[in-house]
Amino acid sequence: HNCGLALTNLGCHEEALAKYDRALHHKPDFLNAWNKRGTILIELERYEDAISNFDRVLNYKPDDARAWQNRGMALSKLGQYEDAITNFERLLQYTGDEPEFLYNCGLALGNVARYEEATEKYDQALHLNADFPEAWSNRGAALLNLGRFMEALESAE
């Protein structure tokens, strides 16, 4: 596992995958290895394979926040935004309100023009962490799409 992490940090993704594969051969329920393997697959833009990895984790541990988060990111990368929204909403059921998770749900909502709901997610994220520039920026963009120009301007300040 540590060797796989070191290889990942060096950008040796294929070698890291091989290390994780060896670890998983000996211990198929090694959830951290499945999660790490999935994040490498996202880096390699092999999103479907990444989702399969995260599904393996969730079969063992349905409330694994990291797997839900990364799974949602992979779905978004595939343009499967409605599935990503469902994924992030499920994540929020398990974790409660976490700024990053709320923000990512807002992004997926914005990608399917559900700007009012996206704004609500950004507002919730900002309520928990006001120092979140990406949330302020995307909140402003969602408000612009809603024609709420003054609020969008305030979000940009």
PDB file of C-alpha atoms in Angstrom:
ATOM      1  CA  HIS A   1       0.000   0.000   0.000  1.00  0.00           C
ATOM      2  CA  ASN A   2       2.740   2.508   0.952  1.00  0.00           C
ATOM      3  CA  CYS A   3       4.672   1.591  -2.173  1.00  0.00           C
ATOM      4  CA  GLY A   4       1.578   2.224  -4.296  1.00  0.00           C
ATOM      5  CA  LEU A   5       1.101   5.592  -2.633  1.00  0.00           C
ATOM      6  CA  ALA A   6       4.733   6.543  -3.257  1.00  0.00           C
ATOM      7  CA  LEU A   7       4.467   5.540  -6.914  1.00  0.00           C
ATOM      8  CA  THR A   8       1.271   7.562  -7.252  1.00  0.00           C
ATOM      9  CA  ASN A   9       2.968  10.621  -5.781  1.00  0.00           C
ATOM     10  CA  LEU A  10       5.757  10.189  -8.333  1.00  0.00           C
ATOM     11  CA  GLY A  11       3.236  10.033 -11.181  1.00  0.00           C
ATOM     12  CA  CYS A  12       3.924   6.353 -11.866  1.00  0.00           C
ATOM     13  CA  HIS A  13       0.255   5.482 -12.122  1.00  0.00           C
ATOM     14  CA  GLU A  14       0.479   2.178 -13.982  1.00  0.00           C
ATOM     15  CA  GLU A  15       3.114   0.896 -11.570  1.00  0.00           C
ATOM     16  CA  ALA A  16       1.003   2.002  -8.614  1.00  0.00           C
ATOM     17  CA  LEU A  17      -2.011   0.159 -10.048  1.00  0.00           C
ATOM     18  CA  ALA A  18       0.092  -3.001 -10.271  1.00  0.00           C
ATOM     19  CA  LYS A  19       1.093  -2.641  -6.598  1.00  0.00           C
ATOM     20  CA  TYR A  20      -2.515  -2.143  -5.535  1.00  0.00           C
ATOM     21  CA  ASP A  21      -3.564  -5.127  -7.667  1.00  0.00           C
ATOM     22  CA  ARG A  22      -1.034  -7.288  -5.846  1.00  0.00           C
ATOM     23  CA  ALA A  23      -2.257  -6.066  -2.466  1.00  0.00           C
ATOM     24  CA  LEU A  24      -5.878  -6.692  -3.447  1.00  0.00           C
ATOM     25  CA  HIS A  25      -5.033 -10.171  -4.692  1.00  0.00           C
ATOM     26  CA  HIS A  26      -3.961 -11.037  -1.149  1.00  0.00           C
ATOM     27  CA  LYS A  27      -6.630  -8.996   0.624  1.00  0.00           C
ATOM     28  CA  PRO A  28      -9.686  -8.317  -1.572  1.00  0.00           C
ATOM     29  CA  ASP A  29     -11.457  -6.355   1.176  1.00  0.00           C
ATOM     30  CA  PHE A  30      -8.625  -3.811   1.545  1.00  0.00           C
ATOM     31  CA  LEU A  31     -10.908  -0.794   1.075  1.00  0.00           C
ATOM     32  CA  ASN A  32      -8.188   1.831   1.196  1.00  0.00           C
ATOM     33  CA  ALA A  33      -6.439   0.127  -1.718  1.00  0.00           C
ATOM     34  CA  TRP A  34      -9.677   0.081  -3.745  1.00  0.00           C
ATOM     35  CA  ASN A  35     -10.165   3.798  -3.017  1.00  0.00           C
ATOM     36  CA  LYS A  36      -6.581   4.675  -3.956  1.00  0.00           C
ATOM     37  CA  ARG A  37      -6.805   2.529  -7.074  1.00  0.00           C
ATOM     38  CA  GLY A  38     -10.003   4.332  -8.087  1.00  0.00           C
ATOM     39  CA  THR A  39      -8.441   7.763  -7.682  1.00  0.00           C
ATOM     40  CA  ILE A  40      -5.536   6.686  -9.902  1.00  0.00           C
ATOM     41  CA  LEU A  41      -8.028   5.527 -12.521  1.00  0.00           C
ATOM     42  CA  ILE A  42      -9.680   8.958 -12.397  1.00  0.00           C
ATOM     43  CA  GLU A  43      -6.257  10.525 -12.998  1.00  0.00           C
ATOM     44  CA  LEU A  44      -5.864   8.208 -15.994  1.00  0.00           C
ATOM     45  CA  GLU A  45      -9.352   9.248 -17.220  1.00  0.00           C
ATOM     46  CA  ARG A  46     -10.592   5.669 -16.924  1.00  0.00           C
ATOM     47  CA  TYR A  47     -13.780   6.791 -15.234  1.00  0.00           C
ATOM     48  CA  GLU A  48     -15.905   3.669 -15.707  1.00  0.00           C
ATOM     49  CA  ASP A  49     -13.161   1.531 -14.169  1.00  0.00           C
ATOM     50  CA  ALA A  50     -12.854   4.009 -11.312  1.00  0.00           C
ATOM     51  CA  ILE A  51     -16.589   3.801 -10.610  1.00  0.00           C
ATOM     52  CA  SER A  52     -16.319   0.007 -10.479  1.00  0.00           C
ATOM     53  CA  ASN A  53     -13.557   0.353  -7.878  1.00  0.00           C
ATOM     54  CA  PHE A  54     -15.637   2.677  -5.739  1.00  0.00           C
ATOM     55  CA  ASP A  55     -18.620   0.335  -6.078  1.00  0.00           C
ATOM     56  CA  ARG A  56     -16.436  -2.440  -4.636  1.00  0.00           C
ATOM     57  CA  VAL A  57     -15.713  -0.248  -1.612  1.00  0.00           C
ATOM     58  CA  LEU A  58     -19.388   0.620  -1.197  1.00  0.00           C
ATOM     59  CA  ASN A  59     -20.365  -3.054  -1.330  1.00  0.00           C
ATOM     60  CA  TYR A  60     -18.228  -3.599   1.772  1.00  0.00           C
ATOM     61  CA  LYS A  61     -18.872  -0.241   3.437  1.00  0.00           C
ATOM     62  CA  PRO A  62     -21.960   1.607   2.148  1.00  0.00           C
ATOM     63  CA  ASP A  63     -21.201   4.740   4.155  1.00  0.00           C
ATOM     64  CA  ASP A  64     -17.629   5.291   2.908  1.00  0.00           C
ATOM     65  CA  ALA A  65     -17.601   9.043   2.253  1.00  0.00           C
ATOM     66  CA  ARG A  66     -14.389   9.012   0.219  1.00  0.00           C
ATOM     67  CA  ALA A  67     -15.778   6.369  -2.160  1.00  0.00           C
ATOM     68  CA  TRP A  68     -19.048   8.280  -2.618  1.00  0.00           C
ATOM     69  CA  GLN A  69     -17.161  11.541  -3.208  1.00  0.00           C
ATOM     70  CA  ASN A  70     -14.772  10.054  -5.760  1.00  0.00           C
ATOM     71  CA  ARG A  71     -17.548   8.081  -7.447  1.00  0.00           C
ATOM     72  CA  GLY A  72     -19.519  11.305  -7.898  1.00  0.00           C
ATOM     73  CA  MET A  73     -16.489  13.033  -9.371  1.00  0.00           C
ATOM     74  CA  ALA A  74     -16.018  10.193 -11.877  1.00  0.00           C
ATOM     75  CA  LEU A  75     -19.693  10.342 -12.856  1.00  0.00           C
ATOM     76  CA  SER A  76     -19.373  14.092 -13.390  1.00  0.00           C
ATOM     77  CA  LYS A  77     -16.287  13.587 -15.557  1.00  0.00           C
ATOM     78  CA  LEU A  78     -18.383  11.222 -17.692  1.00  0.00           C
ATOM     79  CA  GLY A  79     -21.068  13.900 -18.019  1.00  0.00           C
ATOM     80  CA  GLN A  80     -23.537  11.753 -16.079  1.00  0.00           C
ATOM     81  CA  TYR A  81     -24.634  14.688 -13.958  1.00  0.00           C
ATOM     82  CA  GLU A  82     -28.021  13.377 -12.827  1.00  0.00           C
ATOM     83  CA  ASP A  83     -26.319  10.214 -11.552  1.00  0.00           C
ATOM     84  CA  ALA A  84     -23.647  12.372  -9.922  1.00  0.00           C
ATOM     85  CA  ILE A  85     -26.347  14.433  -8.178  1.00  0.00           C
ATOM     86  CA  THR A  86     -27.980  11.277  -6.836  1.00  0.00           C
ATOM     87  CA  ASN A  87     -24.558  10.076  -5.760  1.00  0.00           C
ATOM     88  CA  PHE A  88     -23.736  13.326  -3.916  1.00  0.00           C
ATOM     89  CA  GLU A  89     -27.152  13.408  -2.252  1.00  0.00           C
ATOM     90  CA  ARG A  90     -26.510   9.879  -1.002  1.00  0.00           C
ATOM     91  CA  LEU A  91     -23.108  10.985   0.253  1.00  0.00           C
ATOM     92  CA  LEU A  92     -24.698  13.873   2.165  1.00  0.00           C
ATOM     93  CA  GLN A  93     -27.146  11.439   3.791  1.00  0.00           C
ATOM     94  CA  TYR A  94     -24.197   9.529   5.220  1.00  0.00           C
ATOM     95  CA  THR A  95     -21.972  12.434   6.172  1.00  0.00           C
ATOM     96  CA  GLY A  96     -24.230  15.337   6.933  1.00  0.00           C
ATOM     97  CA  ASP A  97     -23.148  18.710   5.706  1.00  0.00           C
ATOM     98  CA  GLU A  98     -19.557  18.943   4.513  1.00  0.00           C
ATOM     99  CA  PRO A  99     -18.620  22.048   2.491  1.00  0.00           C
ATOM    100  CA  GLU A 100     -16.716  20.161  -0.214  1.00  0.00           C
ATOM    101  CA  PHE A 101     -19.504  17.617  -0.700  1.00  0.00           C
ATOM    102  CA  LEU A 102     -22.173  20.339  -0.857  1.00  0.00           C
ATOM    103  CA  TYR A 103     -20.034  22.258  -3.344  1.00  0.00           C
ATOM    104  CA  ASN A 104     -19.585  19.236  -5.624  1.00  0.00           C
ATOM    105  CA  CYS A 105     -23.318  18.556  -5.521  1.00  0.00           C
ATOM    106  CA  GLY A 106     -23.849  22.204  -6.501  1.00  0.00           C
ATOM    107  CA  LEU A 107     -21.504  21.791  -9.450  1.00  0.00           C
ATOM    108  CA  ALA A 108     -23.426  18.780 -10.728  1.00  0.00           C
ATOM    109  CA  LEU A 109     -26.741  20.615 -10.277  1.00  0.00           C
ATOM    110  CA  GLY A 110     -25.385  23.597 -12.209  1.00  0.00           C
ATOM    111  CA  ASN A 111     -24.317  21.322 -15.055  1.00  0.00           C
ATOM    112  CA  VAL A 112     -27.949  20.326 -15.620  1.00  0.00           C
ATOM    113  CA  ALA A 113     -29.229  23.907 -15.275  1.00  0.00           C
ATOM    114  CA  ARG A 114     -30.759  23.350 -11.838  1.00  0.00           C
ATOM    115  CA  TYR A 115     -29.366  26.704 -10.756  1.00  0.00           C
ATOM    116  CA  GLU A 116     -31.718  27.392  -7.849  1.00  0.00           C
ATOM    117  CA  GLU A 117     -30.791  24.093  -6.219  1.00  0.00           C
ATOM    118  CA  ALA A 118     -27.118  24.650  -7.032  1.00  0.00           C
ATOM    119  CA  THR A 119     -27.274  28.048  -5.322  1.00  0.00           C
ATOM    120  CA  GLU A 120     -28.792  26.408  -2.237  1.00  0.00           C
ATOM    121  CA  LYS A 121     -25.906  23.895  -2.084  1.00  0.00           C
ATOM    122  CA  TYR A 122     -23.327  26.664  -2.477  1.00  0.00           C
ATOM    123  CA  ASP A 123     -25.076  28.682   0.254  1.00  0.00           C
ATOM    124  CA  GLN A 124     -24.988  25.671   2.574  1.00  0.00           C
ATOM    125  CA  ALA A 125     -21.288  25.127   1.829  1.00  0.00           C
ATOM    126  CA  LEU A 126     -20.525  28.804   2.447  1.00  0.00           C
ATOM    127  CA  HIS A 127     -22.497  28.783   5.684  1.00  0.00           C
ATOM    128  CA  LEU A 128     -20.081  26.096   6.900  1.00  0.00           C
ATOM    129  CA  ASN A 129     -16.967  27.621   5.311  1.00  0.00           C
ATOM    130  CA  ALA A 130     -17.157  31.249   4.204  1.00  0.00           C
ATOM    131  CA  ASP A 131     -13.556  31.067   2.964  1.00  0.00           C
ATOM    132  CA  PHE A 132     -14.345  28.911  -0.067  1.00  0.00           C
ATOM    133  CA  PRO A 133     -13.578  30.958  -3.216  1.00  0.00           C
ATOM    134  CA  GLU A 134     -14.748  28.289  -5.671  1.00  0.00           C
ATOM    135  CA  ALA A 135     -18.138  28.139  -3.969  1.00  0.00           C
ATOM    136  CA  TRP A 136     -18.464  31.944  -4.100  1.00  0.00           C
ATOM    137  CA  SER A 137     -17.536  31.966  -7.782  1.00  0.00           C
ATOM    138  CA  ASN A 138     -19.885  29.160  -8.800  1.00  0.00           C
ATOM    139  CA  ARG A 139     -22.666  30.635  -6.655  1.00  0.00           C
ATOM    140  CA  GLY A 140     -22.259  33.861  -8.637  1.00  0.00           C
ATOM    141  CA  ALA A 141     -22.415  31.977 -11.933  1.00  0.00           C
ATOM    142  CA  ALA A 142     -25.590  30.161 -10.871  1.00  0.00           C
ATOM    143  CA  LEU A 143     -27.176  33.441  -9.801  1.00  0.00           C
ATOM    144  CA  LEU A 144     -26.266  35.014 -13.156  1.00  0.00           C
ATOM    145  CA  ASN A 145     -28.012  32.133 -14.901  1.00  0.00           C
ATOM    146  CA  LEU A 146     -31.070  32.845 -12.754  1.00  0.00           C
ATOM    147  CA  GLY A 147     -30.984  36.527 -13.757  1.00  0.00           C
ATOM    148  CA  ARG A 148     -30.273  37.598 -10.174  1.00  0.00           C
ATOM    149  CA  PHE A 149     -27.558  40.043 -11.172  1.00  0.00           C
ATOM    150  CA  MET A 150     -27.196  42.054  -7.963  1.00  0.00           C
ATOM    151  CA  GLU A 151     -26.840  38.903  -5.873  1.00  0.00           C
ATOM    152  CA  ALA A 152     -24.319  37.541  -8.372  1.00  0.00           C
ATOM    153  CA  LEU A 153     -22.308  40.732  -8.077  1.00  0.00           C
ATOM    154  CA  GLU A 154     -22.356  40.473  -4.273  1.00  0.00           C
ATOM    155  CA  SER A 155     -21.146  36.881  -4.553  1.00  0.00           C
ATOM    156  CA  ALA A 156     -18.176  38.036  -6.621  1.00  0.00           C
ATOM    157  CA  GLU A 157     -17.014  40.629  -4.065  1.00  0.00           C
TER     158      GLU A 157
END
